[in-house]
Amino acid sequence: ESRVDRSTSSRWVRKWVLQDFAAAMRTAVACGVASEAMRAEYESTYGTPCVVLRKGVSRTLRRSRVLGRRHEVYRIAFAGVCYAVEEFLALAKALQRTQWRLAGRDIRIVMIGAVPPSVPHAAFIEYLGYRSEAETIHLVSECDIGYVPYWFDPKQDRSVKLCSPSKISTYVAAGVPILYHGPRNSSPTTFLAQYDIGVACHSLDPDEILRVLATAMADPLFGDGRAPALDAAFENEFNLRVYQQRVRMLLGINGAAE
């Protein structure tokens, strides 16, 4: 089979899948979605009531921020699957230019979860592998900021706009502000506008990456100042009770979808 034949076949398969998906959506009484943007688009396109379902974390695992705490080494947490590899490498290469020292402090990246082969092993990156949810939240709570990379690749445009990285819920549950690194037109940007839980870098340029990170590091109140927003985000969006309530909404147990 030629490459042209495979390409044509893939286009037809995609068309059929999307047609079946649209038919299923139009006959559904409700749909669970990943973000407000996805809800708006699906409700407008298919007329199906949607409920935003974000990963819920038990209150027993929640870690509130320890106000006034300052580590000698600035630790950047990364928890989950590293699918935005180009963005992660851009951060690592920018830090390499500074010899992993910025704003008067040494920097380390703490990686929890899967590490793709393209991510190099380096002395300044701690690789902790897979951990339980409780362990992950505890380890992240010992860091200064949680890193959320998202694709700049235009091919991922719809995913970036409509989906939502689940690692945000982990960072919020750990009481750690986030460093979002990705396109401006995205679900994390919208969420940051609603809840002031961190900072954003909308560029792969190393100077801009370092500028955004250095600004956060140089502000002694950066993390403490976002504690109220982190608490609000957890209570309103990421705790297990809210997730369970929204699942009941989706199933019609407590009435119609929101």
PDB file of C-alpha atoms in Angstrom:
ATOM      1  CA  GLU A   1       0.000   0.000   0.000  1.00  0.00           C
ATOM      2  CA  SER A   2       1.407   3.384  -0.995  1.00  0.00           C
ATOM      3  CA  ARG A   3       1.790   6.375   1.298  1.00  0.00           C
ATOM      4  CA  VAL A   4      -0.866   8.225  -0.756  1.00  0.00           C
ATOM      5  CA  ASP A   5      -3.310   5.334  -0.324  1.00  0.00           C
ATOM      6  CA  ARG A   6      -2.701   5.258   3.434  1.00  0.00           C
ATOM      7  CA  SER A   7      -3.210   9.023   3.667  1.00  0.00           C
ATOM      8  CA  THR A   8      -6.484   8.856   1.734  1.00  0.00           C
ATOM      9  CA  SER A   9      -7.664   5.957   3.887  1.00  0.00           C
ATOM     10  CA  SER A  10      -6.809   7.881   7.077  1.00  0.00           C
ATOM     11  CA  ARG A  11      -8.825  10.894   5.914  1.00  0.00           C
ATOM     12  CA  TRP A  12     -11.871   8.708   5.214  1.00  0.00           C
ATOM     13  CA  VAL A  13     -11.553   6.939   8.570  1.00  0.00           C
ATOM     14  CA  ARG A  14     -11.315  10.296  10.349  1.00  0.00           C
ATOM     15  CA  LYS A  15     -14.380  11.558   8.462  1.00  0.00           C
ATOM     16  CA  TRP A  16     -16.416   8.469   9.413  1.00  0.00           C
ATOM     17  CA  VAL A  17     -15.333   8.633  13.039  1.00  0.00           C
ATOM     18  CA  LEU A  18     -16.289  12.318  13.288  1.00  0.00           C
ATOM     19  CA  GLN A  19     -19.654  11.643  11.646  1.00  0.00           C
ATOM     20  CA  ASP A  20     -20.383   8.853  14.126  1.00  0.00           C
ATOM     21  CA  PHE A  21     -19.220  11.044  17.009  1.00  0.00           C
ATOM     22  CA  ALA A  22     -21.529  13.876  15.900  1.00  0.00           C
ATOM     23  CA  ALA A  23     -24.455  11.473  15.621  1.00  0.00           C
ATOM     24  CA  ALA A  24     -23.758  10.086  19.095  1.00  0.00           C
ATOM     25  CA  MET A  25     -23.467  13.575  20.571  1.00  0.00           C
ATOM     26  CA  ARG A  26     -26.759  14.765  19.059  1.00  0.00           C
ATOM     27  CA  THR A  27     -28.629  11.791  20.523  1.00  0.00           C
ATOM     28  CA  ALA A  28     -26.965  12.013  23.954  1.00  0.00           C
ATOM     29  CA  VAL A  29     -28.873  13.550  26.851  1.00  0.00           C
ATOM     30  CA  ALA A  30     -25.659  14.859  28.472  1.00  0.00           C
ATOM     31  CA  CYS A  31     -21.888  14.815  28.015  1.00  0.00           C
ATOM     32  CA  GLY A  32     -18.923  15.150  30.351  1.00  0.00           C
ATOM     33  CA  VAL A  33     -16.213  17.504  29.047  1.00  0.00           C
ATOM     34  CA  ALA A  34     -12.750  18.680  30.085  1.00  0.00           C
ATOM     35  CA  SER A  35     -13.141  22.467  30.086  1.00  0.00           C
ATOM     36  CA  GLU A  36     -15.521  25.392  29.764  1.00  0.00           C
ATOM     37  CA  ALA A  37     -14.326  25.952  26.193  1.00  0.00           C
ATOM     38  CA  MET A  38     -15.185  22.360  25.291  1.00  0.00           C
ATOM     39  CA  ARG A  39     -18.584  22.739  26.932  1.00  0.00           C
ATOM     40  CA  ALA A  40     -19.320  25.921  24.969  1.00  0.00           C
ATOM     41  CA  GLU A  41     -18.270  24.379  21.658  1.00  0.00           C
ATOM     42  CA  TYR A  42     -20.077  21.070  22.128  1.00  0.00           C
ATOM     43  CA  GLU A  43     -23.285  22.676  23.350  1.00  0.00           C
ATOM     44  CA  SER A  44     -23.238  25.125  20.434  1.00  0.00           C
ATOM     45  CA  THR A  45     -22.381  22.472  17.833  1.00  0.00           C
ATOM     46  CA  TYR A  46     -24.463  19.515  19.021  1.00  0.00           C
ATOM     47  CA  GLY A  47     -27.070  21.047  21.321  1.00  0.00           C
ATOM     48  CA  THR A  48     -26.173  18.560  24.061  1.00  0.00           C
ATOM     49  CA  PRO A  49     -25.998  19.804  27.688  1.00  0.00           C
ATOM     50  CA  CYS A  50     -22.432  19.366  28.992  1.00  0.00           C
ATOM     51  CA  VAL A  51     -20.876  19.167  32.439  1.00  0.00           C
ATOM     52  CA  VAL A  52     -17.240  20.099  33.094  1.00  0.00           C
ATOM     53  CA  LEU A  53     -15.523  17.212  34.903  1.00  0.00           C
ATOM     54  CA  ARG A  54     -12.113  17.936  36.390  1.00  0.00           C
ATOM     55  CA  LYS A  55     -10.020  15.415  38.300  1.00  0.00           C
ATOM     56  CA  GLY A  56     -11.127  15.531  41.917  1.00  0.00           C
ATOM     57  CA  VAL A  57      -8.750  15.052  44.852  1.00  0.00           C
ATOM     58  CA  SER A  58      -9.800  13.925  48.319  1.00  0.00           C
ATOM     59  CA  ARG A  59      -9.549  16.531  51.067  1.00  0.00           C
ATOM     60  CA  THR A  60      -7.488  14.049  53.055  1.00  0.00           C
ATOM     61  CA  LEU A  61      -4.699  14.396  50.460  1.00  0.00           C
ATOM     62  CA  ARG A  62      -4.848  18.197  50.167  1.00  0.00           C
ATOM     63  CA  ARG A  63      -1.752  20.127  51.252  1.00  0.00           C
ATOM     64  CA  SER A  64      -2.241  23.785  52.111  1.00  0.00           C
ATOM     65  CA  ARG A  65       0.677  26.067  51.379  1.00  0.00           C
ATOM     66  CA  VAL A  66       3.126  26.684  54.232  1.00  0.00           C
ATOM     67  CA  LEU A  67       3.272  30.470  54.265  1.00  0.00           C
ATOM     68  CA  GLY A  68       6.681  32.100  54.489  1.00  0.00           C
ATOM     69  CA  ARG A  69       8.559  28.933  53.539  1.00  0.00           C
ATOM     70  CA  ARG A  70      11.608  29.428  51.329  1.00  0.00           C
ATOM     71  CA  HIS A  71      13.838  26.639  50.054  1.00  0.00           C
ATOM     72  CA  GLU A  72      17.523  27.206  49.464  1.00  0.00           C
ATOM     73  CA  VAL A  73      17.191  25.395  46.132  1.00  0.00           C
ATOM     74  CA  TYR A  74      14.284  26.434  43.899  1.00  0.00           C
ATOM     75  CA  ARG A  75      12.466  23.267  42.852  1.00  0.00           C
ATOM     76  CA  ILE A  76      10.219  23.053  39.794  1.00  0.00           C
ATOM     77  CA  ALA A  77       7.779  20.132  39.978  1.00  0.00           C
ATOM     78  CA  PHE A  78       6.680  18.186  36.926  1.00  0.00           C
ATOM     79  CA  ALA A  79       4.076  15.494  37.634  1.00  0.00           C
ATOM     80  CA  GLY A  80       2.484  13.275  35.007  1.00  0.00           C
ATOM     81  CA  VAL A  81       3.170  12.377  31.396  1.00  0.00           C
ATOM     82  CA  CYS A  82       5.601  14.598  29.479  1.00  0.00           C
ATOM     83  CA  TYR A  83       3.754  14.867  26.151  1.00  0.00           C
ATOM     84  CA  ALA A  84       4.798  18.480  25.440  1.00  0.00           C
ATOM     85  CA  VAL A  85       8.433  17.457  24.981  1.00  0.00           C
ATOM     86  CA  GLU A  86       9.539  20.430  22.868  1.00  0.00           C
ATOM     87  CA  GLU A  87       8.292  22.855  25.513  1.00  0.00           C
ATOM     88  CA  PHE A  88       9.952  20.935  28.347  1.00  0.00           C
ATOM     89  CA  LEU A  89      13.254  20.846  26.477  1.00  0.00           C
ATOM     90  CA  ALA A  90      13.002  24.592  25.845  1.00  0.00           C
ATOM     91  CA  LEU A  91      12.781  25.159  29.607  1.00  0.00           C
ATOM     92  CA  ALA A  92      15.701  22.814  30.299  1.00  0.00           C
ATOM     93  CA  LYS A  93      17.875  24.411  27.595  1.00  0.00           C
ATOM     94  CA  ALA A  94      17.086  27.906  28.890  1.00  0.00           C
ATOM     95  CA  LEU A  95      18.128  26.877  32.412  1.00  0.00           C
ATOM     96  CA  GLN A  96      21.264  25.237  31.022  1.00  0.00           C
ATOM     97  CA  ARG A  97      22.312  28.648  29.690  1.00  0.00           C
ATOM     98  CA  THR A  98      22.309  29.974  33.250  1.00  0.00           C
ATOM     99  CA  GLN A  99      24.055  26.880  34.675  1.00  0.00           C
ATOM    100  CA  TRP A 100      20.796  26.121  36.488  1.00  0.00           C
ATOM    101  CA  ARG A 101      21.024  29.210  38.664  1.00  0.00           C
ATOM    102  CA  LEU A 102      18.641  32.158  38.477  1.00  0.00           C
ATOM    103  CA  ALA A 103      17.636  35.065  40.724  1.00  0.00           C
ATOM    104  CA  GLY A 104      20.390  34.089  43.153  1.00  0.00           C
ATOM    105  CA  ARG A 105      19.192  30.484  43.648  1.00  0.00           C
ATOM    106  CA  ASP A 106      20.095  27.071  42.298  1.00  0.00           C
ATOM    107  CA  ILE A 107      17.300  25.337  40.372  1.00  0.00           C
ATOM    108  CA  ARG A 108      16.246  21.714  40.120  1.00  0.00           C
ATOM    109  CA  ILE A 109      13.428  20.050  38.187  1.00  0.00           C
ATOM    110  CA  VAL A 110      11.643  17.258  40.062  1.00  0.00           C
ATOM    111  CA  MET A 111      10.046  14.812  37.606  1.00  0.00           C
ATOM    112  CA  ILE A 112       7.345  12.442  38.879  1.00  0.00           C
ATOM    113  CA  GLY A 113       5.924   9.990  36.359  1.00  0.00           C
ATOM    114  CA  ALA A 114       6.909   8.855  32.881  1.00  0.00           C
ATOM    115  CA  VAL A 115      10.036  10.285  31.271  1.00  0.00           C
ATOM    116  CA  PRO A 116      10.115  10.046  27.447  1.00  0.00           C
ATOM    117  CA  PRO A 117      13.388   8.926  25.817  1.00  0.00           C
ATOM    118  CA  SER A 118      13.875  12.365  24.261  1.00  0.00           C
ATOM    119  CA  VAL A 119      14.203  13.998  27.701  1.00  0.00           C
ATOM    120  CA  PRO A 120      17.903  13.862  28.613  1.00  0.00           C
ATOM    121  CA  HIS A 121      19.125  12.703  31.983  1.00  0.00           C
ATOM    122  CA  ALA A 122      20.877  15.544  33.737  1.00  0.00           C
ATOM    123  CA  ALA A 123      22.333  16.160  37.159  1.00  0.00           C
ATOM    124  CA  PHE A 124      19.919  19.030  37.713  1.00  0.00           C
ATOM    125  CA  ILE A 125      16.794  16.911  37.101  1.00  0.00           C
ATOM    126  CA  GLU A 126      15.537  14.521  39.773  1.00  0.00           C
ATOM    127  CA  TYR A 127      13.754  11.488  38.290  1.00  0.00           C
ATOM    128  CA  LEU A 128      11.408   9.985  40.869  1.00  0.00           C
ATOM    129  CA  GLY A 129       9.382   7.685  38.603  1.00  0.00           C
ATOM    130  CA  TYR A 130       5.797   6.660  39.221  1.00  0.00           C
ATOM    131  CA  ARG A 131       4.354   7.383  42.655  1.00  0.00           C
ATOM    132  CA  SER A 132       0.930   7.034  44.242  1.00  0.00           C
ATOM    133  CA  GLU A 133      -1.396  10.017  44.203  1.00  0.00           C
ATOM    134  CA  ALA A 134      -0.704  10.683  47.888  1.00  0.00           C
ATOM    135  CA  GLU A 135       3.076  10.478  47.385  1.00  0.00           C
ATOM    136  CA  THR A 136       2.919  12.688  44.297  1.00  0.00           C
ATOM    137  CA  ILE A 137       0.957  15.426  46.062  1.00  0.00           C
ATOM    138  CA  HIS A 138       3.336  15.279  49.039  1.00  0.00           C
ATOM    139  CA  LEU A 139       6.426  15.505  46.804  1.00  0.00           C
ATOM    140  CA  VAL A 140       4.968  18.371  44.792  1.00  0.00           C
ATOM    141  CA  SER A 141       4.051  20.240  47.984  1.00  0.00           C
ATOM    142  CA  GLU A 142       7.782  20.305  48.828  1.00  0.00           C
ATOM    143  CA  CYS A 143       8.504  22.189  45.578  1.00  0.00           C
ATOM    144  CA  ASP A 144       8.182  25.886  44.778  1.00  0.00           C
ATOM    145  CA  ILE A 145       6.230  25.827  41.514  1.00  0.00           C
ATOM    146  CA  GLY A 146       4.490  23.291  39.268  1.00  0.00           C
ATOM    147  CA  TYR A 147       5.354  23.233  35.567  1.00  0.00           C
ATOM    148  CA  VAL A 148       2.531  22.880  33.016  1.00  0.00           C
ATOM    149  CA  PRO A 149       3.820  22.709  29.420  1.00  0.00           C
ATOM    150  CA  TYR A 150       1.352  22.660  26.511  1.00  0.00           C
ATOM    151  CA  TRP A 151       1.941  22.341  22.784  1.00  0.00           C
ATOM    152  CA  PHE A 152       2.844  25.346  20.638  1.00  0.00           C
ATOM    153  CA  ASP A 153       2.486  23.098  17.566  1.00  0.00           C
ATOM    154  CA  PRO A 154      -0.478  24.433  15.504  1.00  0.00           C
ATOM    155  CA  LYS A 155      -1.534  20.828  14.837  1.00  0.00           C
ATOM    156  CA  GLN A 156      -2.476  20.588  18.504  1.00  0.00           C
ATOM    157  CA  ASP A 157      -4.490  23.806  18.453  1.00  0.00           C
ATOM    158  CA  ARG A 158      -7.881  22.229  19.209  1.00  0.00           C
ATOM    159  CA  SER A 159      -6.493  20.078  22.008  1.00  0.00           C
ATOM    160  CA  VAL A 160      -4.827  23.098  23.598  1.00  0.00           C
ATOM    161  CA  LYS A 161      -8.037  25.139  23.437  1.00  0.00           C
ATOM    162  CA  LEU A 162     -10.509  22.466  24.510  1.00  0.00           C
ATOM    163  CA  CYS A 163      -8.642  20.037  26.787  1.00  0.00           C
ATOM    164  CA  SER A 164      -7.202  20.690  30.233  1.00  0.00           C
ATOM    165  CA  PRO A 165      -3.976  19.277  31.759  1.00  0.00           C
ATOM    166  CA  SER A 166      -4.865  17.111  34.762  1.00  0.00           C
ATOM    167  CA  LYS A 167      -1.533  17.984  36.394  1.00  0.00           C
ATOM    168  CA  ILE A 168      -3.058  21.362  37.323  1.00  0.00           C
ATOM    169  CA  SER A 169      -5.327  19.566  39.799  1.00  0.00           C
ATOM    170  CA  THR A 170      -2.271  17.875  41.351  1.00  0.00           C
ATOM    171  CA  TYR A 171      -0.445  21.177  41.788  1.00  0.00           C
ATOM    172  CA  VAL A 172      -3.499  22.906  43.237  1.00  0.00           C
ATOM    173  CA  ALA A 173      -4.053  20.007  45.642  1.00  0.00           C
ATOM    174  CA  ALA A 174      -0.404  20.338  46.703  1.00  0.00           C
ATOM    175  CA  GLY A 175      -0.804  24.077  47.361  1.00  0.00           C
ATOM    176  CA  VAL A 176       1.816  24.982  44.757  1.00  0.00           C
ATOM    177  CA  PRO A 177       1.441  27.804  42.191  1.00  0.00           C
ATOM    178  CA  ILE A 178       1.921  26.922  38.532  1.00  0.00           C
ATOM    179  CA  LEU A 179       4.167  27.984  35.680  1.00  0.00           C
ATOM    180  CA  TYR A 180       2.086  27.544  32.545  1.00  0.00           C
ATOM    181  CA  HIS A 181       4.244  27.281  29.407  1.00  0.00           C
ATOM    182  CA  GLY A 182       2.196  27.238  26.237  1.00  0.00           C
ATOM    183  CA  PRO A 183       0.030  29.198  23.771  1.00  0.00           C
ATOM    184  CA  ARG A 184      -1.989  32.180  24.924  1.00  0.00           C
ATOM    185  CA  ASN A 185      -5.194  30.885  23.340  1.00  0.00           C
ATOM    186  CA  SER A 186      -5.636  27.843  25.598  1.00  0.00           C
ATOM    187  CA  SER A 187      -7.696  26.383  28.418  1.00  0.00           C
ATOM    188  CA  PRO A 188      -4.922  26.957  31.041  1.00  0.00           C
ATOM    189  CA  THR A 189      -4.757  30.648  30.090  1.00  0.00           C
ATOM    190  CA  THR A 190      -8.511  30.938  30.582  1.00  0.00           C
ATOM    191  CA  PHE A 191      -8.254  29.174  33.934  1.00  0.00           C
ATOM    192  CA  LEU A 192      -5.432  31.481  35.071  1.00  0.00           C
ATOM    193  CA  ALA A 193      -7.628  34.468  34.225  1.00  0.00           C
ATOM    194  CA  GLN A 194     -10.317  33.031  36.506  1.00  0.00           C
ATOM    195  CA  TYR A 195      -8.021  31.879  39.302  1.00  0.00           C
ATOM    196  CA  ASP A 196      -4.737  33.719  39.898  1.00  0.00           C
ATOM    197  CA  ILE A 197      -2.782  30.574  40.733  1.00  0.00           C
ATOM    198  CA  GLY A 198       0.452  31.229  38.832  1.00  0.00           C
ATOM    199  CA  VAL A 199       2.227  32.803  35.883  1.00  0.00           C
ATOM    200  CA  ALA A 200       2.333  32.103  32.158  1.00  0.00           C
ATOM    201  CA  CYS A 201       5.052  32.055  29.518  1.00  0.00           C
ATOM    202  CA  HIS A 202       3.697  32.116  25.968  1.00  0.00           C
ATOM    203  CA  SER A 203       6.998  31.636  24.165  1.00  0.00           C
ATOM    204  CA  LEU A 204       9.731  29.116  23.393  1.00  0.00           C
ATOM    205  CA  ASP A 205      12.324  31.891  23.394  1.00  0.00           C
ATOM    206  CA  PRO A 206      14.849  31.156  26.185  1.00  0.00           C
ATOM    207  CA  ASP A 207      15.136  34.800  27.217  1.00  0.00           C
ATOM    208  CA  GLU A 208      11.375  35.045  27.717  1.00  0.00           C
ATOM    209  CA  ILE A 209      11.262  31.753  29.617  1.00  0.00           C
ATOM    210  CA  LEU A 210      14.003  32.947  31.963  1.00  0.00           C
ATOM    211  CA  ARG A 211      12.370  36.355  32.370  1.00  0.00           C
ATOM    212  CA  VAL A 212       9.028  34.897  33.469  1.00  0.00           C
ATOM    213  CA  LEU A 213      10.635  32.397  35.820  1.00  0.00           C
ATOM    214  CA  ALA A 214      13.050  34.943  37.294  1.00  0.00           C
ATOM    215  CA  THR A 215      10.187  37.360  37.972  1.00  0.00           C
ATOM    216  CA  ALA A 216       8.357  34.698  39.958  1.00  0.00           C
ATOM    217  CA  MET A 217      11.506  33.635  41.806  1.00  0.00           C
ATOM    218  CA  ALA A 218      12.495  37.181  42.735  1.00  0.00           C
ATOM    219  CA  ASP A 219       9.115  37.931  44.314  1.00  0.00           C
ATOM    220  CA  PRO A 220       9.226  36.684  47.935  1.00  0.00           C
ATOM    221  CA  LEU A 221       5.415  36.853  48.093  1.00  0.00           C
ATOM    222  CA  PHE A 222       4.776  35.097  44.784  1.00  0.00           C
ATOM    223  CA  GLY A 223       3.731  31.764  46.260  1.00  0.00           C
ATOM    224  CA  ASP A 224       2.146  33.083  49.457  1.00  0.00           C
ATOM    225  CA  GLY A 225       0.155  35.659  47.513  1.00  0.00           C
ATOM    226  CA  ARG A 226      -1.493  32.919  45.482  1.00  0.00           C
ATOM    227  CA  ALA A 227      -2.490  30.764  48.449  1.00  0.00           C
ATOM    228  CA  PRO A 228      -6.064  32.165  48.592  1.00  0.00           C
ATOM    229  CA  ALA A 229      -6.558  31.537  44.871  1.00  0.00           C
ATOM    230  CA  LEU A 230      -5.165  28.001  45.219  1.00  0.00           C
ATOM    231  CA  ASP A 231      -7.589  27.357  48.077  1.00  0.00           C
ATOM    232  CA  ALA A 232     -10.502  28.714  46.033  1.00  0.00           C
ATOM    233  CA  ALA A 233      -9.547  26.683  42.953  1.00  0.00           C
ATOM    234  CA  PHE A 234      -9.396  23.517  45.028  1.00  0.00           C
ATOM    235  CA  GLU A 235     -12.720  24.149  46.758  1.00  0.00           C
ATOM    236  CA  ASN A 236     -14.555  25.163  43.572  1.00  0.00           C
ATOM    237  CA  GLU A 237     -12.990  22.919  40.931  1.00  0.00           C
ATOM    238  CA  PHE A 238     -10.661  20.156  42.072  1.00  0.00           C
ATOM    239  CA  ASN A 239     -11.894  18.563  45.255  1.00  0.00           C
ATOM    240  CA  LEU A 240     -13.513  15.139  45.131  1.00  0.00           C
ATOM    241  CA  ARG A 241     -16.850  16.402  46.454  1.00  0.00           C
ATOM    242  CA  VAL A 242     -17.259  18.776  43.497  1.00  0.00           C
ATOM    243  CA  TYR A 243     -16.312  16.003  41.067  1.00  0.00           C
ATOM    244  CA  GLN A 244     -18.887  13.664  42.591  1.00  0.00           C
ATOM    245  CA  GLN A 245     -21.572  16.366  42.448  1.00  0.00           C
ATOM    246  CA  ARG A 246     -20.868  16.959  38.769  1.00  0.00           C
ATOM    247  CA  VAL A 247     -20.942  13.243  37.972  1.00  0.00           C
ATOM    248  CA  ARG A 248     -24.385  13.099  39.592  1.00  0.00           C
ATOM    249  CA  MET A 249     -25.412  16.070  37.436  1.00  0.00           C
ATOM    250  CA  LEU A 250     -24.146  14.267  34.347  1.00  0.00           C
ATOM    251  CA  LEU A 251     -26.184  11.186  35.250  1.00  0.00           C
ATOM    252  CA  GLY A 252     -29.262  13.280  35.974  1.00  0.00           C
ATOM    253  CA  ILE A 253     -29.399  12.235  39.625  1.00  0.00           C
ATOM    254  CA  ASN A 254     -29.544  15.815  40.923  1.00  0.00           C
ATOM    255  CA  GLY A 255     -31.327  17.380  37.977  1.00  0.00           C
ATOM    256  CA  ALA A 256     -30.176  18.710  34.641  1.00  0.00           C
ATOM    257  CA  ALA A 257     -26.608  19.391  33.589  1.00  0.00           C
ATOM    258  CA  GLU A 258     -25.143  22.758  34.539  1.00  0.00           C
TER     259      GLU A 258
END
